[in-house]
PDB file of C-alpha atoms in Angstrom:
ATOM      1  CA  MET K   3     120.637  88.175 125.224  1.00 56.00           C
ATOM      2  CA  VAL K   4     118.856  90.443 122.425  1.00 61.00           C
ATOM      3  CA  THR K   5     121.536  92.540 120.558  1.00 76.00           C
ATOM      4  CA  ALA K   6     120.821  95.755 118.749  1.00 74.00           C
ATOM      5  CA  ASP K   7     121.045  94.047 115.397  1.00 78.00           C
ATOM      6  CA  HIS K   8     118.533  91.344 116.360  1.00 80.00           C
ATOM      7  CA  ALA K   9     116.277  94.141 117.789  1.00 80.00           C
ATOM      8  CA  TYR K  10     116.489  96.068 114.645  1.00 79.00           C
ATOM      9  CA  ALA K  11     115.746  92.866 112.536  1.00 82.00           C
ATOM     10  CA  ARG K  12     112.599  92.125 114.678  1.00 84.00           C
ATOM     11  CA  LEU K  13     111.321  95.749 114.197  1.00 85.00           C
ATOM     12  CA  PHE K  14     111.558  95.513 110.589  1.00 87.00           C
ATOM     13  CA  GLN K  15     109.854  92.052 110.624  1.00 91.00           C
ATOM     14  CA  ARG K  16     106.916  93.592 112.391  1.00 93.00           C
ATOM     15  CA  HIS K  17     106.943  96.768 110.353  1.00 93.00           C
ATOM     16  CA  ALA K  18     106.836  94.505 107.408  1.00 95.00           C
ATOM     17  CA  HIS K  19     103.491  93.485 108.174  1.00 96.00           C
ATOM     18  CA  PRO K  20     101.176  94.918 105.425  1.00 97.00           C
ATOM     19  CA  LEU K  21      98.824  96.554 107.962  1.00 96.00           C
ATOM     20  CA  SER K  22     101.718  98.407 109.517  1.00 96.00           C
ATOM     21  CA  ALA K  23     103.418  99.293 106.243  1.00 97.00           C
ATOM     22  CA  TRP K  24     100.316 100.721 104.471  1.00 97.00           C
ATOM     23  CA  SER K  25      99.014 102.444 107.707  1.00 97.00           C
ATOM     24  CA  ARG K  26     102.272 104.132 108.361  1.00 96.00           C
ATOM     25  CA  LEU K  27     102.472 105.278 104.491  1.00 96.00           C
ATOM     26  CA  LEU K  28      98.767 106.520 104.645  1.00 96.00           C
ATOM     27  CA  SER K  29      99.573 108.375 107.991  1.00 97.00           C
ATOM     28  CA  ALA K  30     102.123 110.665 106.645  1.00 96.00           C
ATOM     29  CA  PRO K  31      99.409 113.390 105.905  1.00 96.00           C
ATOM     30  CA  LEU K  32      98.969 113.576 109.660  1.00 97.00           C
ATOM     31  CA  LEU K  33     102.079 115.372 109.819  1.00 97.00           C
ATOM     32  CA  LEU K  34     100.353 118.317 108.159  1.00 98.00           C
ATOM     33  CA  VAL K  35      97.547 118.718 110.644  1.00 98.00           C
ATOM     34  CA  PRO K  36      99.348 120.656 113.507  1.00 98.00           C
ATOM     35  CA  LEU K  37     100.972 122.974 110.979  1.00 98.00           C
ATOM     36  CA  TRP K  38      97.344 123.528 109.329  1.00 98.00           C
ATOM     37  CA  THR K  39      95.540 124.105 112.641  1.00 97.00           C
ATOM     38  CA  ARG K  40      98.338 125.669 114.662  1.00 97.00           C
ATOM     39  CA  ARG K  41      97.627 123.315 117.399  1.00 97.00           C
ATOM     40  CA  TRP K  42     101.131 122.126 118.082  1.00 96.00           C
ATOM     41  CA  TRP K  43      99.994 119.783 120.641  1.00 97.00           C
ATOM     42  CA  TRP K  44      98.773 117.439 117.794  1.00 97.00           C
ATOM     43  CA  TYR K  45     102.441 116.270 117.428  1.00 97.00           C
ATOM     44  CA  LEU K  46     102.154 114.363 120.596  1.00 98.00           C
ATOM     45  CA  PRO K  47      99.615 111.755 119.544  1.00 97.00           C
ATOM     46  CA  ILE K  48     100.924 111.769 115.775  1.00 97.00           C
ATOM     47  CA  GLY K  49     104.455 111.109 117.289  1.00 96.00           C
ATOM     48  CA  ALA K  50     103.132 108.471 119.393  1.00 97.00           C
ATOM     49  CA  TRP K  51     101.322 106.641 116.548  1.00 97.00           C
ATOM     50  CA  PHE K  52     104.410 106.670 114.467  1.00 95.00           C
ATOM     51  CA  MET K  53     106.427 105.142 117.476  1.00 94.00           C
ATOM     52  CA  VAL K  54     103.785 102.356 117.995  1.00 95.00           C
ATOM     53  CA  ASN K  55     102.954 101.722 114.286  1.00 94.00           C
ATOM     54  CA  PRO K  56     106.133  99.565 113.507  1.00 90.00           C
ATOM     55  CA  VAL K  57     105.473  97.347 116.545  1.00 90.00           C
ATOM     56  CA  MET K  58     101.691  97.040 116.658  1.00 92.00           C
ATOM     57  CA  THR K  59     101.578  94.002 114.391  1.00 94.00           C
ATOM     58  CA  PRO K  60     102.752  90.570 114.551  1.00 94.00           C
ATOM     59  CA  PRO K  61     105.903  89.744 112.519  1.00 93.00           C
ATOM     60  CA  ALA K  62     105.279  89.411 108.767  1.00 93.00           C
ATOM     61  CA  ARG K  63     105.193  85.641 107.738  1.00 91.00           C
ATOM     62  CA  ASP K  64     103.811  85.747 104.235  1.00 91.00           C
ATOM     63  CA  MET K  65     106.161  87.215 101.750  1.00 93.00           C
ATOM     64  CA  SER K  66     103.455  87.574  98.966  1.00 94.00           C
ATOM     65  CA  SER K  67     102.523  91.179  99.997  1.00 96.00           C
ATOM     66  CA  PHE K  68     104.132  94.063  98.042  1.00 98.00           C
ATOM     67  CA  ALA K  69     104.406  96.051 101.169  1.00 97.00           C
ATOM     68  CA  THR K  70     106.221  93.185 103.184  1.00 97.00           C
ATOM     69  CA  ARG K  71     108.614  92.723 100.267  1.00 97.00           C
ATOM     70  CA  ALA K  72     109.124  96.437 100.081  1.00 97.00           C
ATOM     71  CA  ILE K  73     109.848  97.047 103.795  1.00 96.00           C
ATOM     72  CA  LEU K  74     112.171  93.945 103.986  1.00 95.00           C
ATOM     73  CA  GLY K  75     114.044  95.352 100.941  1.00 96.00           C
ATOM     74  CA  GLU K  76     114.214  98.754 102.679  1.00 95.00           C
ATOM     75  CA  LYS K  77     116.033  96.901 105.463  1.00 94.00           C
ATOM     76  CA  SER K  78     118.519  95.384 103.220  1.00 94.00           C
ATOM     77  CA  TRP K  79     118.965  98.753 101.533  1.00 95.00           C
ATOM     78  CA  THR K  80     119.558 100.532 104.817  1.00 92.00           C
ATOM     79  CA  GLN K  81     122.867  98.413 105.169  1.00 91.00           C
ATOM     80  CA  ASP K  82     124.158  99.947 102.149  1.00 92.00           C
ATOM     81  CA  PRO K  83     122.076 102.882 101.004  1.00 92.00           C
ATOM     82  CA  LEU K  84     124.963 104.018  98.357  1.00 93.00           C
ATOM     83  CA  SER K  85     124.434 100.479  96.724  1.00 93.00           C
ATOM     84  CA  GLU K  86     121.246 101.851  95.007  1.00 93.00           C
ATOM     85  CA  PRO K  87     121.783 105.671  94.030  1.00 95.00           C
ATOM     86  CA  THR K  88     118.301 105.853  92.364  1.00 95.00           C
ATOM     87  CA  VAL K  89     116.626 105.021  95.728  1.00 96.00           C
ATOM     88  CA  LEU K  90     118.774 107.396  97.674  1.00 95.00           C
ATOM     89  CA  ALA K  91     117.561 110.157  95.054  1.00 96.00           C
ATOM     90  CA  LEU K  92     114.104 109.080  95.289  1.00 96.00           C
ATOM     91  CA  SER K  93     114.255 109.190  99.276  1.00 96.00           C
ATOM     92  CA  ALA K  94     115.787 112.614  99.160  1.00 97.00           C
ATOM     93  CA  ALA K  95     112.895 113.833  96.796  1.00 98.00           C
ATOM     94  CA  ALA K  96     110.157 112.229  98.766  1.00 98.00           C
ATOM     95  CA  SER K  97     111.578 113.754 101.907  1.00 97.00           C
ATOM     96  CA  ALA K  98     111.656 117.346 100.021  1.00 98.00           C
ATOM     97  CA  SER K  99     108.197 116.820  98.876  1.00 98.00           C
ATOM     98  CA  LEU K 100     106.892 115.970 102.251  1.00 98.00           C
ATOM     99  CA  ALA K 101     108.855 119.254 103.790  1.00 98.00           C
ATOM    100  CA  GLY K 102     107.098 121.110 101.063  1.00 98.00           C
ATOM    101  CA  ALA K 103     103.701 119.994 101.929  1.00 98.00           C
ATOM    102  CA  MET K 104     104.335 120.792 105.500  1.00 98.00           C
ATOM    103  CA  VAL K 105     105.445 124.322 104.434  1.00 98.00           C
ATOM    104  CA  ALA K 106     102.493 124.615 102.213  1.00 98.00           C
ATOM    105  CA  ALA K 107     100.097 123.551 105.091  1.00 98.00           C
ATOM    106  CA  HIS K 108     101.676 125.959 107.385  1.00 98.00           C
ATOM    107  CA  GLN K 109     100.883 128.688 104.991  1.00 98.00           C
ATOM    108  CA  HIS K 110      97.249 127.405 104.494  1.00 98.00           C
ATOM    109  CA  ARG K 111      97.905 126.576 100.671  1.00 98.00           C
ATOM    110  CA  LYS K 112      95.622 123.720 100.222  1.00 98.00           C
ATOM    111  CA  GLY K 113      96.536 122.845  96.527  1.00 98.00           C
ATOM    112  CA  GLY K 114     100.146 122.956  97.416  1.00 98.00           C
ATOM    113  CA  ALA K 115      99.878 120.858 100.471  1.00 98.00           C
ATOM    114  CA  LEU K 116      97.891 118.102  98.549  1.00 98.00           C
ATOM    115  CA  THR K 117     100.103 118.334  95.492  1.00 98.00           C
ATOM    116  CA  ALA K 118     103.174 117.876  97.468  1.00 98.00           C
ATOM    117  CA  THR K 119     101.559 114.912  99.593  1.00 98.00           C
ATOM    118  CA  ALA K 120     100.578 113.311  96.504  1.00 98.00           C
ATOM    119  CA  VAL K 121     104.143 113.606  94.944  1.00 98.00           C
ATOM    120  CA  PHE K 122     105.547 112.148  98.355  1.00 98.00           C
ATOM    121  CA  THR K 123     103.199 109.430  98.111  1.00 98.00           C
ATOM    122  CA  ALA K 124     103.866 108.644  94.566  1.00 98.00           C
ATOM    123  CA  LEU K 125     107.828 108.803  95.013  1.00 98.00           C
ATOM    124  CA  THR K 126     107.531 106.654  98.186  1.00 98.00           C
ATOM    125  CA  LEU K 127     105.613 103.975  96.252  1.00 98.00           C
ATOM    126  CA  TRP K 128     108.273 104.176  93.600  1.00 98.00           C
ATOM    127  CA  GLU K 129     110.821 103.570  96.356  1.00 97.00           C
ATOM    128  CA  TRP K 130     108.890 100.612  97.545  1.00 98.00           C
ATOM    129  CA  LYS K 131     108.792  99.094  94.158  1.00 98.00           C
ATOM    130  CA  LEU K 132     112.611  99.225  94.109  1.00 98.00           C
ATOM    131  CA  TRP K 133     112.889  98.008  97.502  1.00 97.00           C
ATOM    132  CA  ALA K 134     110.388  95.194  96.680  1.00 98.00           C
ATOM    133  CA  ASP K 135     112.711  94.243  93.575  1.00 97.00           C
ATOM    134  CA  ARG K 136     115.763  94.213  95.743  1.00 97.00           C
ATOM    135  CA  PHE K 137     114.174  91.746  98.182  1.00 96.00           C
ATOM    136  CA  THR K 138     112.949  89.656  95.589  1.00 96.00           C
ATOM    137  CA  ARG K 139     116.521  89.409  93.701  1.00 95.00           C
ATOM    138  CA  GLU K 140     118.132  88.724  97.279  1.00 94.00           C
ATOM    139  CA  ALA K 141     115.624  86.062  98.159  1.00 91.00           C
ATOM    140  CA  GLN K 142     116.202  84.487  94.673  1.00 90.00           C
ATOM    141  CA  GLY K 143     119.988  84.504  95.163  1.00 84.00           C
ATOM    142  CA  ARG K 144     119.485  82.731  98.573  1.00 78.00           C
ATOM    143  CA  ALA K 145     117.414  80.120  97.071  1.00 72.00           C
ATOM    144  CA  THR K 146     120.020  79.270  94.440  1.00 66.00           C
TER     145      THR K 146
END
């Protein structure tokens, strides 16, 4: 029997594959397309992509990839997000910048949309760094 915890762990293991992790991050600007074009139906294929992305790859097996370590560190962090307030603050700031990019896209402010998207990406990569560091610390703790 597959428990919810086991399914959650398997989802993260698949999403930790570098192809899944990087393509999901680089797909975030797609969220701006329906707002910019006023073609709301675009959210259907974009939503489907975001649903399929974490399960489209095989489970990550090699932990040498930065993206793999980041996503597996994220999984650990989700168990206790208050354990790292810096990551929690970065997550909030990244979400706010993506929301700002979406508002700018709706208002057809290209510069604002591009800037806010760049800020979102930079903050997310900073989160990834902290999550990867967490994964490495935990892996070293298990090895000793």
